[in-house]
Amino acid sequence: MSGRARGTPQQGRGRGTGSDSSRSDPGRGGFQGGGRGGDRGGPRGGRGAPRGGPRGGGRGGGGGNLPRYQDQYELEVDPNNGIFTPQNETLQAPDPKVEERENASIRPGEEISLSGLSLDDYTLPARPSYGTQGRPIVLRTNYFNLLTRPGAEIFRYNIEVSPQLLTKTSKDAKPKVNRRKTRRLIELVIQNTPPLQGPGIATDFQMLLFSAKQLSLENGSRTLQQRYYEPEEEGPGPKSTNHQVKIAEAGSISVTQLVEYLSSPPGVNSASFDKGEALQALNIIMTRTANNNPAVYGGGASNKFYRIPEGGPGFDLGNGLVALKGFYTSVRTSTLRILVNINVANGAFYPAMNLLGLMRLHTPNSANDQMSGLEGFISRLRVSHSYIKGKKKIKTVQGFAHPSLQYKQDFPPFGTAHTIKFECAELQATGKISVFQYFKRKWKIELKKPDDPCVNLGNKEHPVFVPPELLEIEPGQQYNKKLDGSQTSRMLQFAVRKPAENARRIVDQGTRMMGLSLTNPNLLEFGVKVAPSMMTVRARILPPVPIQYRSGKNPKTFTTSNGSWNMAGGTSFSDGRYLRNWTVVKFARNDIGRPDIAKFREYARSCGVGSDEPAHPDGILVELQTGKFNQDADDKAIEDILQTAAGKGMKVLLVFLPSVDAFIYSRVKFWAEVKFGIQTICSAERKIRVKPSPDNNFRPPPGAVSPDYCANIAHKFNLKLGGLNQTLPSEKLGILRDGKTMLVGMDVTHPSPGSLEKSPSIAGVVASIDGQYGQWPASMRAQEGKVEMIQKLEKMFGERLDLWQKTSKGAFPERIIIYRDGVSEGQYRTLLEKELPQIREACKKRYPGGKGPKISIIVCGKRHHTRFYPTSTQNADRSTNTKNGTVVDRGVTMEKGWDFFLQAHTALKGTARPTHYVVILDENGLNADGLEALTHNLCYLYGRATKAVSLCPPAYYADLLCERGRAYLYREFNARDNATTSTEQTFDWNRAPWLEGVHDALKDTMFYI
């Protein structure tokens, strides 16, 4: 069999590009230019419009498409072969003084155990060495040096507002501080208080204010009176509320002391100096320019800022949303210096247009069965009208009319200007009048679109219904909910940009938007300034990793190139399994039949997965109705066919879905894995066919089956059946070589916007079972929502130890290395306080004599904004990214800890995003070269791919596991999109369809792959 990419079945698929387009929770309404999730903070609003961008149709508008988006950077041709090379700038070597300080900070041979050490005394393990393996290179990075004036001091003040400006998201919800209104109130205070104006003042507009000079406050505080009014109002009115805004001294921050801390060796000043306050102050100071610019949106807790491009509202995502580009910024620290990190951000926004026009873009068919989704889409939108005396008023959309809105009268569901009627004493009407009649008589407005549903601008108890044709959407409102599949694809198209393009954006636009320069008067007043050039760092490219399969009865080693490889003819999986008691299920009519299944069996056999003929060679057809309003019927059909399959002894199903349908997929997984104990692989029917290639004019025969895709399915089948796909040569296993080390991956995923109130988080733990590191059974369970630490870890970890013992002749591992995903820097100590004791307790109950294993914990994260850019074509891959195997452990790494950035994969599109690894506990005496090489080598062991992946497989598998738990609770996590579920409902732990584990038949398998 040929070793070519096309025509051979051995091409598995990896995690995706591992670039700015991947693993960013692309279903969310925000792409970070990297990172795992969308923006968390909402848009500010209330600052007035940036005064550009069309308004999409005006009163009575709607329908049609948004104006075409154009981006100057898409039209530019890079003159340097795709390598970012700033004009009039020579490549500077990394700062030798920093390298000298880094070399002096290493602490070789210090094995740190917490077993006899109080957490009160804990600091991160010192770096034992810097890595030396690999070919040395120099890269640019999206960090800028922050220069400080000796003796610079920042004065901190707390802001207290009384009474607070609160808001309620639902009837039973606890009131929350209204951040938009609080910001507006503090803006008014600053406008009316001259000492708080001008350079040298910065605030988060919520709780904190910083000054370059000490403010003159009697007895350390001052309380200012301020009446609240909105930006569109000329001033306070008779109903304006009065608030006391107290500004009180809260100490000072020495920037010089921060620099001294960064210059000191590990362990020195670590406990006595808290850099958190200084970084908080500098972050607020750095964002002052963007925060005070009325043409820029965002800010808040996310530190992301966006601007509408000239000539259009943004890139059309479809269904009433646009995408905007912006920038993220954060002040970080490293050895000997303070750094400013800037990265490209991508966010989904509502376009500034007529509300009715938006409604028609989102839901062209206004039938009642589609109104629930539309209502969720526009709820909480801020809209304006000017039909009252020509004065602009801004209100918030609460939703449509419902019978439950019963203030003196009942309203028809999704009522229109004709069907909503009410008593109106002010017009001396006899009986009830309609909204249409009210606007005609009261405001002399003849509605043009009276048959569209009105929106409620009041509340449930006191509704105020206004026709949407009279309302305009206020600009700058970010969409923080989940994007649909089409929007996600469009967002990827918008977000994915080559490294040089993103780097140019950062240098040309990002620094300017953020006001980061050597001459910014506000920064100079605070005693800081930002160097204009991107920093350079030293890096290394680790050598390619060989991979082993089987040829006959013997291992066969393959070389890899650019992080990928092909299984050549005559080779097969290291341990191929046999497929019995299986069949094919089709959830829609298609042309997949007996010849296609025979081809699949042939290609799978060439990979090492033999099979009996399926029980139904042509497949079982179960036609679903599909669509959110047919979910109950579809769910019952899925349950019935899987129950029938289980009753007939089927152990494995190959399921063809009509499309990429998240609901159908989730329900198949729930019934198969939780209730009936059946392994399933789901595929969209179109994927099994060979696709034409425009690159080489390849035209496959009609209906040809894709060998590559069949091989991908074979990879999954083999893992689910307990097989072993690829292995590493023993010399590449390092500390794992003796087979006495258990690798563990742990992760927690949280409910997304649109979930039921109080929905749980999902915790997952995977672990190897032997020295081959190819099988990773798992434990998972639901736990209290939005809690990052795993709450029942002792039980879950114990299950992993018991299975290791079962497969290892009664022995327990001597060493445990844990890759923990998703923990932020501020949670490292909490992890050791909450999770490590549970791990030790699980070990204590099992190890004879109570002597447990040596444990190392490495936190790995992709939700960071660090990027690296090649400085020459020799150090770049075909996509002009840094090459796979690139590792950075100097220049931008922690000043008092042990961490490194590793890009193990090849990014096919966009800008590569490395994974950040941080050692928070090491009892195994690891060293830099050993850990970096081990982590890199493991990335070649991801079992369903023939390429290295971007995240070390233990953590990667744990992430997949948690996503499977989300699938089991699909309706609870997607309540906003469900026709029969409301987000105002609360998750019921007593009636939940799933809380932990899977069917006993699958609990020791990789069911989640």
PDB file of N, CA and C in Angstrom, residues 28-66:
ATOM      1  N   ARG A  28     -18.637  29.883  21.330  1.00  0.00           N
ATOM      2  CA  ARG A  28     -18.949  31.088  22.067  1.00  0.00           C
ATOM      3  C   ARG A  28     -18.859  32.295  21.171  1.00  0.00           C
ATOM      4  N   GLY A  29     -19.403  33.425  21.671  1.00  0.00           N
ATOM      5  CA  GLY A  29     -19.405  34.632  20.869  1.00  0.00           C
ATOM      6  C   GLY A  29     -18.146  35.438  20.987  1.00  0.00           C
ATOM      7  N   GLY A  30     -17.022  34.854  21.291  1.00  0.00           N
ATOM      8  CA  GLY A  30     -15.790  35.608  21.356  1.00  0.00           C
ATOM      9  C   GLY A  30     -14.598  34.740  21.052  1.00  0.00           C
ATOM     10  N   PHE A  31     -13.759  35.158  20.111  1.00  0.00           N
ATOM     11  CA  PHE A  31     -12.520  34.457  19.829  1.00  0.00           C
ATOM     12  C   PHE A  31     -11.393  35.337  20.317  1.00  0.00           C
ATOM     13  N   GLN A  32     -10.471  34.743  21.064  1.00  0.00           N
ATOM     14  CA  GLN A  32      -9.476  35.555  21.736  1.00  0.00           C
ATOM     15  C   GLN A  32      -8.219  35.740  20.920  1.00  0.00           C
ATOM     16  N   GLY A  33      -8.225  35.293  19.682  1.00  0.00           N
ATOM     17  CA  GLY A  33      -6.950  35.240  18.983  1.00  0.00           C
ATOM     18  C   GLY A  33      -6.109  34.204  19.658  1.00  0.00           C
ATOM     19  N   GLY A  34      -6.740  33.173  20.148  1.00  0.00           N
ATOM     20  CA  GLY A  34      -6.140  32.179  21.000  1.00  0.00           C
ATOM     21  C   GLY A  34      -6.940  32.093  22.251  1.00  0.00           C
ATOM     22  N   GLY A  35      -6.727  31.146  23.042  1.00  0.00           N
ATOM     23  CA  GLY A  35      -7.456  31.021  24.268  1.00  0.00           C
ATOM     24  C   GLY A  35      -8.642  30.119  24.104  1.00  0.00           C
ATOM     25  N   ARG A  36      -9.252  29.651  25.361  1.00  0.00           N
ATOM     26  CA  ARG A  36     -10.197  28.583  25.369  1.00  0.00           C
ATOM     27  C   ARG A  36     -11.624  29.082  25.394  1.00  0.00           C
ATOM     28  N   GLY A  37     -11.934  30.204  25.640  1.00  0.00           N
ATOM     29  CA  GLY A  37     -13.289  30.584  25.768  1.00  0.00           C
ATOM     30  C   GLY A  37     -13.528  31.927  25.331  1.00  0.00           C
ATOM     31  N   GLY A  38     -14.698  32.262  25.206  1.00  0.00           N
ATOM     32  CA  GLY A  38     -15.032  33.604  24.752  1.00  0.00           C
ATOM     33  C   GLY A  38     -14.881  34.642  25.813  1.00  0.00           C
ATOM     34  N   ASP A  39     -15.158  35.859  25.437  1.00  0.00           N
ATOM     35  CA  ASP A  39     -15.056  36.950  26.391  1.00  0.00           C
ATOM     36  C   ASP A  39     -15.988  36.711  27.554  1.00  0.00           C
ATOM     37  N   ARG A  40     -15.528  37.004  28.754  1.00  0.00           N
ATOM     38  CA  ARG A  40     -16.356  36.823  29.937  1.00  0.00           C
ATOM     39  C   ARG A  40     -17.067  38.106  30.318  1.00  0.00           C
ATOM     40  N   GLY A  41     -16.403  39.216  30.200  1.00  0.00           N
ATOM     41  CA  GLY A  41     -17.059  40.459  30.572  1.00  0.00           C
ATOM     42  C   GLY A  41     -17.940  40.960  29.454  1.00  0.00           C
ATOM     43  N   GLY A  42     -19.037  41.589  29.791  1.00  0.00           N
ATOM     44  CA  GLY A  42     -19.941  42.106  28.780  1.00  0.00           C
ATOM     45  C   GLY A  42     -19.481  43.449  28.262  1.00  0.00           C
ATOM     46  N   PRO A  43     -20.122  43.918  27.198  1.00  0.00           N
ATOM     47  CA  PRO A  43     -19.765  45.221  26.663  1.00  0.00           C
ATOM     48  C   PRO A  43     -20.201  46.327  27.607  1.00  0.00           C
ATOM     49  N   ARG A  44     -19.535  47.465  27.513  1.00  0.00           N
ATOM     50  CA  ARG A  44     -19.882  48.549  28.418  1.00  0.00           C
ATOM     51  C   ARG A  44     -21.247  49.108  28.113  1.00  0.00           C
ATOM     52  N   GLY A  45     -21.435  49.559  26.898  1.00  0.00           N
ATOM     53  CA  GLY A  45     -22.701  50.216  26.571  1.00  0.00           C
ATOM     54  C   GLY A  45     -22.772  51.569  27.244  1.00  0.00           C
ATOM     55  N   GLY A  46     -23.700  52.370  26.820  1.00  0.00           N
ATOM     56  CA  GLY A  46     -23.968  53.634  27.493  1.00  0.00           C
ATOM     57  C   GLY A  46     -22.915  54.683  27.303  1.00  0.00           C
ATOM     58  N   ARG A  47     -21.978  54.482  26.386  1.00  0.00           N
ATOM     59  CA  ARG A  47     -20.927  55.477  26.216  1.00  0.00           C
ATOM     60  C   ARG A  47     -21.140  56.290  24.955  1.00  0.00           C
ATOM     61  N   GLY A  48     -22.247  56.049  24.303  1.00  0.00           N
ATOM     62  CA  GLY A  48     -22.468  56.749  23.039  1.00  0.00           C
ATOM     63  C   GLY A  48     -21.885  55.938  21.902  1.00  0.00           C
ATOM     64  N   ALA A  49     -22.357  56.189  20.730  1.00  0.00           N
ATOM     65  CA  ALA A  49     -21.936  55.384  19.582  1.00  0.00           C
ATOM     66  C   ALA A  49     -20.625  55.867  19.043  1.00  0.00           C
ATOM     67  N   PRO A  50     -19.783  55.000  18.463  1.00  0.00           N
ATOM     68  CA  PRO A  50     -18.652  55.445  17.710  1.00  0.00           C
ATOM     69  C   PRO A  50     -19.229  55.942  16.445  1.00  0.00           C
ATOM     70  N   ARG A  51     -18.940  56.879  16.018  1.00  0.00           N
ATOM     71  CA  ARG A  51     -19.874  57.497  15.114  1.00  0.00           C
ATOM     72  C   ARG A  51     -19.476  57.117  13.711  1.00  0.00           C
ATOM     73  N   GLY A  52     -19.635  55.770  13.467  1.00  0.00           N
ATOM     74  CA  GLY A  52     -19.409  55.248  12.158  1.00  0.00           C
ATOM     75  C   GLY A  52     -20.153  53.957  12.006  1.00  0.00           C
ATOM     76  N   GLY A  53     -20.304  53.539  10.803  1.00  0.00           N
ATOM     77  CA  GLY A  53     -21.005  52.292  10.588  1.00  0.00           C
ATOM     78  C   GLY A  53     -22.455  52.534  10.267  1.00  0.00           C
ATOM     79  N   PRO A  54     -22.940  51.929   9.227  1.00  0.00           N
ATOM     80  CA  PRO A  54     -24.316  52.122   8.831  1.00  0.00           C
ATOM     81  C   PRO A  54     -25.271  51.499   9.811  1.00  0.00           C
ATOM     82  N   ARG A  55     -26.527  51.912   9.745  1.00  0.00           N
ATOM     83  CA  ARG A  55     -27.503  51.438  10.698  1.00  0.00           C
ATOM     84  C   ARG A  55     -28.488  50.457  10.102  1.00  0.00           C
ATOM     85  N   GLY A  56     -28.201  49.849   9.009  1.00  0.00           N
ATOM     86  CA  GLY A  56     -28.939  48.694   8.579  1.00  0.00           C
ATOM     87  C   GLY A  56     -30.392  48.896   8.299  1.00  0.00           C
ATOM     88  N   GLY A  57     -30.802  49.980   7.760  1.00  0.00           N
ATOM     89  CA  GLY A  57     -32.143  50.007   7.230  1.00  0.00           C
ATOM     90  C   GLY A  57     -33.079  50.987   7.846  1.00  0.00           C
ATOM     91  N   GLY A  58     -32.778  51.564   8.996  1.00  0.00           N
ATOM     92  CA  GLY A  58     -33.655  52.571   9.574  1.00  0.00           C
ATOM     93  C   GLY A  58     -34.989  52.023   9.989  1.00  0.00           C
ATOM     94  N   ARG A  59     -35.893  52.952  10.326  1.00  0.00           N
ATOM     95  CA  ARG A  59     -37.207  52.563  10.806  1.00  0.00           C
ATOM     96  C   ARG A  59     -37.932  51.720   9.762  1.00  0.00           C
ATOM     97  N   GLY A  60     -38.507  50.624  10.267  1.00  0.00           N
ATOM     98  CA  GLY A  60     -39.237  49.742   9.386  1.00  0.00           C
ATOM     99  C   GLY A  60     -38.325  48.898   8.518  1.00  0.00           C
ATOM    100  N   GLY A  61     -36.995  49.019   8.731  1.00  0.00           N
ATOM    101  CA  GLY A  61     -36.067  48.287   7.893  1.00  0.00           C
ATOM    102  C   GLY A  61     -36.037  46.822   8.247  1.00  0.00           C
ATOM    103  N   GLY A  62     -35.174  46.122   7.652  1.00  0.00           N
ATOM    104  CA  GLY A  62     -35.055  44.705   7.934  1.00  0.00           C
ATOM    105  C   GLY A  62     -34.891  43.943   6.649  1.00  0.00           C
ATOM    106  N   GLY A  63     -34.417  42.734   6.819  1.00  0.00           N
ATOM    107  CA  GLY A  63     -34.180  41.921   5.646  1.00  0.00           C
ATOM    108  C   GLY A  63     -32.892  42.342   4.968  1.00  0.00           C
ATOM    109  N   GLY A  64     -32.464  41.558   3.984  1.00  0.00           N
ATOM    110  CA  GLY A  64     -31.249  41.890   3.259  1.00  0.00           C
ATOM    111  C   GLY A  64     -30.017  41.503   4.041  1.00  0.00           C
ATOM    112  N   ASN A  65     -28.867  41.799   3.465  1.00  0.00           N
ATOM    113  CA  ASN A  65     -27.604  41.455   4.087  1.00  0.00           C
ATOM    114  C   ASN A  65     -26.917  42.701   4.603  1.00  0.00           C
ATOM    115  N   LEU A  66     -25.982  42.483   5.528  1.00  0.00           N
ATOM    116  CA  LEU A  66     -25.178  43.586   6.033  1.00  0.00           C
ATOM    117  C   LEU A  66     -24.167  43.991   4.978  1.00  0.00           C
TER     118      LEU A  66
END
